[in-house]
């Protein structure tokens, strides 16, 4: 017998990432070939026509797993009974807008959406925030959802950063991405993030050793990590904007699908990266939504604990955590938390 459909709500469904997400979710790429889905698309009135167009095209694909599609501009309708929420729609930074203005504008979106999730979503709902600033938007939504839904059901996307790190290593080492394990993104989904290979392996060999072999010694490997790898991954979003003329779309949608898939179906013991609510792990202040190396057994992400961070790595991580704390303080000053 076919299993019951899972209600998946996508906000900003009429936008670029929404368009790249909907068809893959309906095709079964996110939850597997045995899980029918109901899609609920949340848009603001200006985005509704684009979302309607996508809904028509979804019908025209006749996906066997797609139960139905509904659109709304009301979060309480769109999140009703939802088990998985992908919060993509966000206010982009406009000309002359300061970071504090951006945080305030997004607090006005993610606060009400979090509150609606707390009131009307499924008891087991999991929500991932894609819209930037993703970590702090997740913090806002999580705070607004309590007590209806526990804060730790919210996460933010750093899987794109993780995949970018794996992609850079694969090219440099001349291997397929699947040969790499244990790469980690620590901190914020921003230029302060710390992509870390200290515990990573390639075909079972420590990545630092493989880089030293490939690049002509340990010093050359360290220089490549500091001067090329870390800044390239941390600033890849800006590089894509410069080259494409707009921010990443297909790679972001792919990462969001992998994030939810691994959270729901498990990582099989493998490590990936996700921004999750800190309970004080690695000294990160409780409540911040921070990227860590994580695993999943299908019941949500768990932070991999006990990894050694040397002084340089710890300093990089702490700088990114300081940025997250400053964003939290700026939002708290608005009276949102
Ligand atoms: P887009 O402008 O093409 O689409 C955003 C959509 O959200 C629009 O259709 C808009 O109408 C809608 N929207 C705005 N406010 C809304 C609200 N309150 N409720 C529902 N919908 C609303 O942008 P995009 O390219 O799809 O990117 C979306 C977001 O994802 C941006 O914030 C972008 O910076 C972010 N992003 C994050 C990552 C990541 O790795 N975390 C990667 C790429 C992009
Ligand atoms: C990305 O990482 O591609 C997005 O978050 C866009 C950005 O502003 O970097």
mmCIF file of C-alpha atoms and ligand atoms in Angstrom:
data_model
loop_
_atom_site.group_PDB
_atom_site.id
_atom_site.type_symbol
_atom_site.label_atom_id
_atom_site.label_comp_id
_atom_site.label_asym_id
_atom_site.label_seq_id
_atom_site.Cartn_x
_atom_site.Cartn_y
_atom_site.Cartn_z
ATOM 1 C CA UNK A 1 0.000 0.000 0.000
ATOM 2 C CA UNK A 2 1.288 3.507 -0.820
ATOM 3 C CA UNK A 3 2.400 5.489 2.240
ATOM 4 C CA UNK A 4 0.479 8.597 3.360
ATOM 5 C CA UNK A 5 1.532 11.831 1.635
ATOM 6 C CA UNK A 6 3.946 14.132 3.467
ATOM 7 C CA UNK A 7 3.002 17.822 3.519
ATOM 8 C CA UNK A 8 5.956 19.962 2.413
ATOM 9 C CA UNK A 9 5.667 23.756 2.578
ATOM 10 C CA UNK A 10 7.982 25.940 0.508
ATOM 11 C CA UNK A 11 8.091 29.683 1.104
ATOM 12 C CA UNK A 12 9.217 31.982 -1.689
ATOM 13 C CA UNK A 13 8.008 29.251 -4.037
ATOM 14 C CA UNK A 14 7.615 31.722 -6.900
ATOM 15 C CA UNK A 15 11.294 32.703 -6.756
ATOM 16 C CA UNK A 16 14.410 31.269 -8.367
ATOM 17 C CA UNK A 17 15.294 28.665 -5.758
ATOM 18 C CA UNK A 18 11.622 27.760 -5.409
ATOM 19 C CA UNK A 19 11.486 26.970 -9.110
ATOM 20 C CA UNK A 20 14.575 24.773 -8.841
ATOM 21 C CA UNK A 21 13.231 22.980 -5.749
ATOM 22 C CA UNK A 22 9.612 22.172 -6.567
ATOM 23 C CA UNK A 23 10.144 19.782 -9.454
ATOM 24 C CA UNK A 24 12.888 17.801 -7.720
ATOM 25 C CA UNK A 25 10.820 17.431 -4.556
ATOM 26 C CA UNK A 26 7.797 16.311 -6.585
ATOM 27 C CA UNK A 27 9.979 13.850 -8.495
ATOM 28 C CA UNK A 28 11.007 12.149 -5.218
ATOM 29 C CA UNK A 29 14.597 13.410 -4.993
ATOM 30 C CA UNK A 30 14.100 14.635 -1.419
ATOM 31 C CA UNK A 31 12.090 11.956 0.357
ATOM 32 C CA UNK A 32 12.646 8.976 -1.910
ATOM 33 C CA UNK A 33 10.573 7.094 -4.464
ATOM 34 C CA UNK A 34 8.025 5.744 -1.931
ATOM 35 C CA UNK A 35 6.833 8.986 -0.303
ATOM 36 C CA UNK A 36 3.993 10.892 -2.007
ATOM 37 C CA UNK A 37 4.050 14.613 -1.257
ATOM 38 C CA UNK A 38 1.543 17.402 -0.889
ATOM 39 C CA UNK A 39 3.115 20.732 -1.813
ATOM 40 C CA UNK A 40 2.039 23.945 -0.091
ATOM 41 C CA UNK A 41 3.478 27.078 -1.679
ATOM 42 C CA UNK A 42 3.661 30.281 0.352
ATOM 43 C CA UNK A 43 4.211 33.549 -1.485
ATOM 44 C CA UNK A 44 3.559 37.219 -1.025
ATOM 45 C CA UNK A 45 0.976 38.676 -3.432
ATOM 46 C CA UNK A 46 3.707 39.974 -5.816
ATOM 47 C CA UNK A 47 5.139 36.456 -6.172
ATOM 48 C CA UNK A 48 1.842 34.635 -6.523
ATOM 49 C CA UNK A 49 1.617 34.598 -10.335
ATOM 50 C CA UNK A 50 5.061 33.028 -10.647
ATOM 51 C CA UNK A 51 4.084 30.392 -8.051
ATOM 52 C CA UNK A 52 0.835 29.738 -9.934
ATOM 53 C CA UNK A 53 2.812 29.199 -13.113
ATOM 54 C CA UNK A 54 5.055 26.684 -11.353
ATOM 55 C CA UNK A 55 1.963 24.891 -10.013
ATOM 56 C CA UNK A 56 0.587 24.584 -13.559
ATOM 57 C CA UNK A 57 3.869 23.136 -14.748
ATOM 58 C CA UNK A 58 3.909 20.679 -11.836
ATOM 59 C CA UNK A 59 0.536 19.393 -13.054
ATOM 60 C CA UNK A 60 1.958 19.062 -16.550
ATOM 61 C CA UNK A 61 4.761 16.848 -15.272
ATOM 62 C CA UNK A 62 2.201 14.326 -13.942
ATOM 63 C CA UNK A 63 4.645 13.228 -11.235
ATOM 64 C CA UNK A 64 3.395 9.914 -9.794
ATOM 65 C CA UNK A 65 4.337 11.002 -6.250
ATOM 66 C CA UNK A 66 2.668 14.424 -6.337
ATOM 67 C CA UNK A 67 -0.593 14.266 -4.403
ATOM 68 C CA UNK A 68 -1.632 17.912 -4.753
ATOM 69 C CA UNK A 69 -0.394 21.519 -4.794
ATOM 70 C CA UNK A 70 -1.966 24.473 -2.993
ATOM 71 C CA UNK A 71 -0.903 28.110 -2.922
ATOM 72 C CA UNK A 72 -1.463 30.719 -0.269
ATOM 73 C CA UNK A 73 -0.194 34.074 0.921
ATOM 74 C CA UNK A 74 -1.213 33.234 4.499
ATOM 75 C CA UNK A 75 1.395 31.398 6.612
ATOM 76 C CA UNK A 76 -1.308 29.812 8.801
ATOM 77 C CA UNK A 77 -2.832 28.208 5.719
ATOM 78 C CA UNK A 78 0.435 27.220 4.045
ATOM 79 C CA UNK A 79 1.959 25.629 7.178
ATOM 80 C CA UNK A 80 -1.227 23.844 8.252
ATOM 81 C CA UNK A 81 -0.254 20.222 8.983
ATOM 82 C CA UNK A 82 3.142 20.614 7.331
ATOM 83 C CA UNK A 83 5.809 18.069 8.289
ATOM 84 C CA UNK A 84 8.676 19.659 6.378
ATOM 85 C CA UNK A 85 9.121 23.389 5.807
ATOM 86 C CA UNK A 86 11.685 24.953 3.509
ATOM 87 C CA UNK A 87 11.852 28.661 4.339
ATOM 88 C CA UNK A 88 13.331 30.165 1.204
ATOM 89 C CA UNK A 89 11.500 33.481 0.725
ATOM 90 C CA UNK A 90 13.382 36.371 2.305
ATOM 91 C CA UNK A 91 13.887 40.061 1.832
ATOM 92 C CA UNK A 92 17.052 40.655 -0.206
ATOM 93 C CA UNK A 93 19.408 43.448 0.716
ATOM 94 C CA UNK A 94 18.425 46.560 -1.238
ATOM 95 C CA UNK A 95 20.518 49.637 -2.155
ATOM 96 C CA UNK A 96 21.617 51.592 0.903
ATOM 97 C CA UNK A 97 20.269 48.926 3.266
ATOM 98 C CA UNK A 98 22.454 48.258 6.306
ATOM 99 C CA UNK A 99 22.778 44.793 7.828
ATOM 100 C CA UNK A 100 20.556 45.901 10.726
ATOM 101 C CA UNK A 101 17.837 46.960 8.223
ATOM 102 C CA UNK A 102 18.084 43.555 6.563
ATOM 103 C CA UNK A 103 17.787 41.797 9.924
ATOM 104 C CA UNK A 104 14.761 43.926 10.816
ATOM 105 C CA UNK A 105 13.038 43.279 7.468
ATOM 106 C CA UNK A 106 13.604 39.561 7.788
ATOM 107 C CA UNK A 107 12.511 39.473 11.408
ATOM 108 C CA UNK A 108 9.176 40.738 10.078
ATOM 109 C CA UNK A 109 9.001 37.659 7.821
ATOM 110 C CA UNK A 110 10.535 34.872 9.915
ATOM 111 C CA UNK A 111 8.864 35.853 13.203
ATOM 112 C CA UNK A 112 5.294 35.440 11.888
ATOM 113 C CA UNK A 113 6.248 32.342 9.872
ATOM 114 C CA UNK A 114 7.828 30.711 12.939
ATOM 115 C CA UNK A 115 4.755 31.578 15.002
ATOM 116 C CA UNK A 116 2.470 30.033 12.364
ATOM 117 C CA UNK A 117 4.597 26.863 12.321
ATOM 118 C CA UNK A 118 4.322 26.702 16.108
ATOM 119 C CA UNK A 119 0.541 26.949 15.883
ATOM 120 C CA UNK A 120 -0.520 24.884 12.890
ATOM 121 C CA UNK A 121 2.284 22.601 11.689
ATOM 122 C CA UNK A 122 2.515 18.867 12.340
ATOM 123 C CA UNK A 123 3.820 17.928 15.821
ATOM 124 C CA UNK A 124 6.957 16.439 14.247
ATOM 125 C CA UNK A 125 7.642 19.319 11.848
ATOM 126 C CA UNK A 126 11.225 20.075 10.773
ATOM 127 C CA UNK A 127 12.031 23.426 9.191
ATOM 128 C CA UNK A 128 15.150 24.485 7.313
ATOM 129 C CA UNK A 129 15.896 28.126 6.600
ATOM 130 C CA UNK A 130 17.525 28.960 3.261
ATOM 131 C CA UNK A 131 16.661 32.685 3.026
ATOM 132 C CA UNK A 132 19.500 34.934 4.188
ATOM 133 C CA UNK A 133 20.770 35.757 6.741
ATOM 134 C CA UNK A 134 19.849 32.087 7.161
ATOM 135 C CA UNK A 135 21.254 31.335 10.642
ATOM 136 C CA UNK A 136 19.688 34.356 12.288
ATOM 137 C CA UNK A 137 16.423 33.987 10.381
ATOM 138 C CA UNK A 138 16.273 30.426 11.772
ATOM 139 C CA UNK A 139 16.953 31.752 15.286
ATOM 140 C CA UNK A 140 14.053 34.214 14.900
ATOM 141 C CA UNK A 141 11.650 31.600 13.506
ATOM 142 C CA UNK A 142 12.604 29.059 16.181
ATOM 143 C CA UNK A 143 12.055 31.585 18.991
ATOM 144 C CA UNK A 144 8.626 32.472 17.580
ATOM 145 C CA UNK A 145 7.560 28.817 17.205
ATOM 146 C CA UNK A 146 8.083 27.965 20.898
ATOM 147 C CA UNK A 147 6.152 26.567 22.767
ATOM 148 C CA UNK A 148 4.136 24.971 19.934
ATOM 149 C CA UNK A 149 7.241 23.457 18.388
ATOM 150 C CA UNK A 150 10.636 22.992 20.105
ATOM 151 C CA UNK A 151 13.371 25.326 18.834
ATOM 152 C CA UNK A 152 15.615 22.421 17.849
ATOM 153 C CA UNK A 153 13.259 21.513 15.003
ATOM 154 C CA UNK A 154 14.707 24.500 13.125
ATOM 155 C CA UNK A 155 17.966 24.445 11.214
ATOM 156 C CA UNK A 156 19.674 26.619 8.603
ATOM 157 C CA UNK A 157 21.365 25.614 5.397
ATOM 158 C CA UNK A 158 25.162 25.303 5.324
ATOM 159 C CA UNK A 159 25.058 22.187 3.160
ATOM 160 C CA UNK A 160 25.812 24.379 0.157
ATOM 161 C CA UNK A 161 29.030 25.547 1.839
ATOM 162 C CA UNK A 162 29.817 21.920 2.698
ATOM 163 C CA UNK A 163 29.288 20.832 -0.909
ATOM 164 C CA UNK A 164 31.366 23.753 -2.160
ATOM 165 C CA UNK A 165 34.224 22.659 0.126
ATOM 166 C CA UNK A 166 33.981 19.062 -1.093
ATOM 167 C CA UNK A 167 33.901 20.284 -4.713
ATOM 168 C CA UNK A 168 37.082 22.361 -4.276
ATOM 169 C CA UNK A 169 38.922 19.488 -2.599
ATOM 170 C CA UNK A 170 37.842 16.985 -5.242
ATOM 171 C CA UNK A 171 39.183 19.157 -8.074
ATOM 172 C CA UNK A 172 42.454 19.886 -6.275
ATOM 173 C CA UNK A 173 43.071 16.258 -5.287
ATOM 174 C CA UNK A 174 41.924 14.897 -8.656
ATOM 175 C CA UNK A 175 39.287 12.589 -7.123
ATOM 176 C CA UNK A 176 35.519 12.222 -7.354
ATOM 177 C CA UNK A 177 33.591 14.119 -4.640
ATOM 178 C CA UNK A 178 32.310 10.808 -3.248
ATOM 179 C CA UNK A 179 35.854 9.883 -2.157
ATOM 180 C CA UNK A 180 35.802 12.626 0.491
ATOM 181 C CA UNK A 181 34.492 12.189 4.044
ATOM 182 C CA UNK A 182 34.466 14.287 7.208
ATOM 183 C CA UNK A 183 34.632 17.825 5.766
ATOM 184 C CA UNK A 184 33.074 20.323 8.179
ATOM 185 C CA UNK A 185 31.649 23.848 8.023
ATOM 186 C CA UNK A 186 31.756 25.684 11.357
ATOM 187 C CA UNK A 187 29.930 28.925 12.176
ATOM 188 C CA UNK A 188 27.770 31.262 10.108
ATOM 189 C CA UNK A 189 26.598 30.968 6.481
ATOM 190 C CA UNK A 190 28.645 34.043 5.650
ATOM 191 C CA UNK A 191 32.174 35.003 4.695
ATOM 192 C CA UNK A 192 33.296 34.345 8.315
ATOM 193 C CA UNK A 193 32.478 30.612 8.131
ATOM 194 C CA UNK A 194 35.303 28.129 8.735
ATOM 195 C CA UNK A 195 35.505 25.271 6.211
ATOM 196 C CA UNK A 196 37.659 22.642 7.956
ATOM 197 C CA UNK A 197 39.502 19.615 6.574
ATOM 198 C CA UNK A 198 41.423 18.626 9.714
ATOM 199 C CA UNK A 199 39.292 15.501 10.227
ATOM 200 C CA UNK A 200 38.496 14.843 6.575
ATOM 201 C CA UNK A 201 39.701 11.832 4.604
ATOM 202 C CA UNK A 202 40.004 11.041 0.911
ATOM 203 C CA UNK A 203 39.696 7.351 0.101
ATOM 204 C CA UNK A 204 40.575 6.759 3.770
ATOM 205 C CA UNK A 205 43.748 8.941 3.762
ATOM 206 C CA UNK A 206 43.778 12.143 5.898
ATOM 207 C CA UNK A 207 43.085 15.110 3.594
ATOM 208 C CA UNK A 208 45.993 17.175 5.035
ATOM 209 C CA UNK A 209 48.393 14.318 4.057
ATOM 210 C CA UNK A 210 46.825 13.940 0.617
ATOM 211 C CA UNK A 211 47.092 17.693 0.008
ATOM 212 C CA UNK A 212 50.743 17.693 1.111
ATOM 213 C CA UNK A 213 51.471 14.842 -1.305
ATOM 214 C CA UNK A 214 49.616 16.526 -4.166
ATOM 215 C CA UNK A 215 50.835 20.099 -3.632
ATOM 216 C CA UNK A 216 54.511 19.414 -2.817
ATOM 217 C CA UNK A 217 54.726 19.415 0.959
ATOM 218 C CA UNK A 218 52.979 20.335 4.175
ATOM 219 C CA UNK A 219 53.766 24.045 3.949
ATOM 220 C CA UNK A 220 52.340 24.286 0.429
ATOM 221 C CA UNK A 221 49.230 22.439 1.596
ATOM 222 C CA UNK A 222 48.770 24.827 4.536
ATOM 223 C CA UNK A 223 49.249 27.845 2.265
ATOM 224 C CA UNK A 224 46.652 26.484 -0.168
ATOM 225 C CA UNK A 225 44.172 25.919 2.663
ATOM 226 C CA UNK A 226 44.689 29.427 4.095
ATOM 227 C CA UNK A 227 45.010 31.433 0.889
ATOM 228 C CA UNK A 228 42.821 29.563 -1.586
ATOM 229 C CA UNK A 229 40.474 26.984 -0.100
ATOM 230 C CA UNK A 230 39.042 28.805 2.932
ATOM 231 C CA UNK A 231 38.438 32.182 1.223
ATOM 232 C CA UNK A 232 37.154 30.529 -1.977
ATOM 233 C CA UNK A 233 34.545 28.472 -0.126
ATOM 234 C CA UNK A 234 33.600 31.272 2.278
ATOM 235 C CA UNK A 235 33.175 33.782 -0.552
ATOM 236 C CA UNK A 236 31.773 31.424 -3.176
ATOM 237 C CA UNK A 237 28.305 32.964 -2.870
ATOM 238 C CA UNK A 238 29.745 36.360 -3.866
ATOM 239 C CA UNK A 239 31.749 34.753 -6.697
ATOM 240 C CA UNK A 240 28.584 33.170 -8.116
ATOM 241 C CA UNK A 241 26.740 36.503 -7.882
ATOM 242 C CA UNK A 242 29.573 38.214 -9.750
ATOM 243 C CA UNK A 243 29.779 35.592 -12.506
ATOM 244 C CA UNK A 244 26.063 34.778 -12.938
ATOM 245 C CA UNK A 245 24.671 38.195 -12.130
ATOM 246 C CA UNK A 246 22.434 36.718 -9.418
ATOM 247 C CA UNK A 247 22.862 34.409 -6.462
ATOM 248 C CA UNK A 248 23.225 30.637 -6.621
ATOM 249 C CA UNK A 249 20.027 28.797 -7.476
ATOM 250 C CA UNK A 250 20.419 25.185 -8.636
ATOM 251 C CA UNK A 251 23.270 24.458 -6.217
ATOM 252 C CA UNK A 252 21.300 26.049 -3.367
ATOM 253 C CA UNK A 253 18.188 24.012 -4.192
ATOM 254 C CA UNK A 254 20.302 20.859 -4.476
ATOM 255 C CA UNK A 255 21.858 21.529 -1.078
ATOM 256 C CA UNK A 256 18.435 22.162 0.519
ATOM 257 C CA UNK A 257 17.169 18.853 -0.873
ATOM 258 C CA UNK A 258 20.234 17.003 0.443
ATOM 259 C CA UNK A 259 19.879 18.723 3.834
ATOM 260 C CA UNK A 260 16.270 17.570 4.242
ATOM 261 C CA UNK A 261 16.915 14.129 2.732
ATOM 262 C CA UNK A 262 19.744 13.406 5.180
ATOM 263 C CA UNK A 263 17.816 14.806 8.133
ATOM 264 C CA UNK A 264 14.781 12.644 7.296
ATOM 265 C CA UNK A 265 16.404 9.487 5.972
ATOM 266 C CA UNK A 266 19.728 9.535 7.861
ATOM 267 C CA UNK A 267 23.364 9.914 6.817
ATOM 268 C CA UNK A 268 24.290 6.254 7.376
ATOM 269 C CA UNK A 269 26.964 7.294 9.871
ATOM 270 C CA UNK A 270 28.581 9.817 7.495
ATOM 271 C CA UNK A 271 29.238 13.384 8.621
ATOM 272 C CA UNK A 272 27.817 16.416 6.861
ATOM 273 C CA UNK A 273 27.315 20.057 7.894
ATOM 274 C CA UNK A 274 24.193 21.875 9.036
ATOM 275 C CA UNK A 275 23.452 24.923 11.161
ATOM 276 C CA UNK A 276 21.556 23.694 14.210
ATOM 277 C CA UNK A 277 20.545 25.114 17.573
ATOM 278 C CA UNK A 278 23.541 25.062 19.937
ATOM 279 C CA UNK A 279 23.188 23.528 23.377
ATOM 280 C CA UNK A 280 26.639 24.853 24.254
ATOM 281 C CA UNK A 281 28.635 22.364 22.173
ATOM 282 C CA UNK A 282 32.232 23.497 21.495
ATOM 283 C CA UNK A 283 31.567 26.553 23.707
ATOM 284 C CA UNK A 284 29.021 28.068 21.281
ATOM 285 C CA UNK A 285 26.470 30.104 23.260
ATOM 286 C CA UNK A 286 23.256 28.191 23.812
ATOM 287 C CA UNK A 287 20.485 28.984 21.351
ATOM 288 C CA UNK A 288 22.635 30.276 18.461
ATOM 289 C CA UNK A 289 21.936 28.547 15.158
ATOM 290 C CA UNK A 290 25.477 27.602 14.232
ATOM 291 C CA UNK A 291 26.993 25.278 11.633
ATOM 292 C CA UNK A 292 28.682 22.160 12.988
ATOM 293 C CA UNK A 293 29.663 18.776 11.629
ATOM 294 C CA UNK A 294 26.543 16.642 12.107
ATOM 295 C CA UNK A 295 25.148 13.178 11.525
ATOM 296 C CA UNK A 296 21.546 12.030 11.343
ATOM 297 C CA UNK A 297 19.878 8.738 12.168
ATOM 298 C CA UNK A 298 16.655 9.938 10.516
ATOM 299 C CA UNK A 299 15.421 11.609 13.720
ATOM 300 C CA UNK A 300 17.077 14.999 13.179
ATOM 301 C CA UNK A 301 20.658 16.238 13.119
ATOM 302 C CA UNK A 302 23.098 15.535 15.956
ATOM 303 C CA UNK A 303 26.299 17.491 16.417
ATOM 304 C CA UNK A 304 29.488 15.397 16.172
ATOM 305 C CA UNK A 305 31.166 16.049 19.503
ATOM 306 C CA UNK A 306 34.730 15.670 20.736
ATOM 307 C CA UNK A 307 36.608 16.804 17.609
ATOM 308 C CA UNK A 308 39.936 18.536 18.323
ATOM 309 C CA UNK A 309 40.267 22.099 17.024
ATOM 310 C CA UNK A 310 43.787 23.560 17.087
ATOM 311 C CA UNK A 311 44.341 27.198 18.145
ATOM 312 C CA UNK A 312 44.110 28.594 14.589
ATOM 313 C CA UNK A 313 40.949 26.650 13.815
ATOM 314 C CA UNK A 314 39.390 27.626 17.136
ATOM 315 C CA UNK A 315 40.140 31.339 16.411
ATOM 316 C CA UNK A 316 38.471 31.118 12.989
ATOM 317 C CA UNK A 317 35.436 29.358 14.435
ATOM 318 C CA UNK A 318 35.148 31.839 17.305
ATOM 319 C CA UNK A 319 35.225 34.805 14.890
ATOM 320 C CA UNK A 320 32.230 33.356 13.055
ATOM 321 C CA UNK A 321 30.409 32.583 16.322
ATOM 322 C CA UNK A 322 31.057 36.186 17.431
ATOM 323 C CA UNK A 323 29.327 37.342 14.234
ATOM 324 C CA UNK A 324 26.338 35.114 15.009
ATOM 325 C CA UNK A 325 26.166 36.500 18.546
ATOM 326 C CA UNK A 326 26.278 40.067 17.160
ATOM 327 C CA UNK A 327 23.409 39.260 14.770
ATOM 328 C CA UNK A 328 21.431 37.788 17.670
ATOM 329 C CA UNK A 329 22.098 40.917 19.753
ATOM 330 C CA UNK A 330 21.014 43.192 16.878
ATOM 331 C CA UNK A 331 17.756 41.253 16.545
ATOM 332 C CA UNK A 332 17.234 41.239 20.324
ATOM 333 C CA UNK A 333 17.687 45.017 20.299
ATOM 334 C CA UNK A 334 14.731 45.199 17.888
ATOM 335 C CA UNK A 335 12.651 43.469 20.552
ATOM 336 C CA UNK A 336 12.130 40.421 18.346
ATOM 337 C CA UNK A 337 13.618 37.692 20.575
HETATM 338 P P1 LIG B 1 14.156 35.228 -5.324
HETATM 339 O O1 LIG B 1 14.129 36.706 -5.094
HETATM 340 O O2 LIG B 1 14.231 34.700 -6.708
HETATM 341 O O3 LIG B 1 12.897 34.563 -4.639
HETATM 342 C C1 LIG B 1 12.472 34.911 -3.353
HETATM 343 C C2 LIG B 1 10.972 34.730 -3.344
HETATM 344 O O4 LIG B 1 10.539 34.901 -2.004
HETATM 345 C C3 LIG B 1 10.228 35.767 -4.192
HETATM 346 O O5 LIG B 1 9.362 35.100 -5.083
HETATM 347 C C4 LIG B 1 9.459 36.589 -3.168
HETATM 348 O O6 LIG B 1 8.200 37.034 -3.654
HETATM 349 C C5 LIG B 1 9.311 35.583 -2.043
HETATM 350 N N1 LIG B 1 9.052 36.163 -0.735
HETATM 351 C C6 LIG B 1 9.516 37.317 -0.214
HETATM 352 N N2 LIG B 1 9.016 37.530 1.006
HETATM 353 C C7 LIG B 1 8.221 36.472 1.275
HETATM 354 C C8 LIG B 1 7.398 36.129 2.372
HETATM 355 N N3 LIG B 1 7.295 36.928 3.428
HETATM 356 N N4 LIG B 1 6.704 34.969 2.319
HETATM 357 C C9 LIG B 1 6.782 34.166 1.236
HETATM 358 N N5 LIG B 1 7.534 34.454 0.158
HETATM 359 C C10 LIG B 1 8.235 35.598 0.170
HETATM 360 O O7 LIG B 1 15.390 34.698 -4.441
HETATM 361 P P2 LIG B 1 16.092 33.264 -4.510
HETATM 362 O O8 LIG B 1 17.211 33.320 -5.497
HETATM 363 O O9 LIG B 1 15.067 32.218 -4.642
HETATM 364 O O10 LIG B 1 16.783 33.230 -3.058
HETATM 365 C C11 LIG B 1 15.991 33.147 -1.901
HETATM 366 C C12 LIG B 1 16.828 33.355 -0.661
HETATM 367 O O11 LIG B 1 17.789 32.313 -0.517
HETATM 368 C C13 LIG B 1 17.638 34.649 -0.632
HETATM 369 O O12 LIG B 1 17.571 35.182 0.679
HETATM 370 C C14 LIG B 1 19.060 34.185 -0.916
HETATM 371 O O13 LIG B 1 20.026 35.067 -0.409
HETATM 372 C C15 LIG B 1 19.045 32.879 -0.171
HETATM 373 N N6 LIG B 1 20.094 31.913 -0.515
HETATM 374 C C16 LIG B 1 20.588 31.163 0.515
HETATM 375 C C17 LIG B 1 21.556 30.197 0.268
HETATM 376 C C18 LIG B 1 22.098 29.343 1.372
HETATM 377 O O14 LIG B 1 22.989 28.530 1.123
HETATM 378 N N7 LIG B 1 21.630 29.470 2.616
HETATM 379 C C19 LIG B 1 22.012 30.013 -1.036
HETATM 380 C C20 LIG B 1 21.477 30.787 -2.066
HETATM 381 C C21 LIG B 1 20.519 31.740 -1.792
HETATM 382 C C1 LIG B 2 25.125 31.776 -1.429
HETATM 383 O O1 LIG B 2 25.875 31.301 -0.573
HETATM 384 O O2 LIG B 2 25.225 31.494 -2.632
HETATM 385 C C2 LIG B 2 24.000 32.689 -1.002
HETATM 386 O O3 LIG B 2 23.911 32.713 0.386
HETATM 387 C C3 LIG B 2 24.059 34.008 -1.634
HETATM 388 C C4 LIG B 2 25.056 34.947 -1.002
HETATM 389 O O4 LIG B 2 24.685 36.110 -0.774
HETATM 390 O O5 LIG B 2 26.188 34.544 -0.745
#
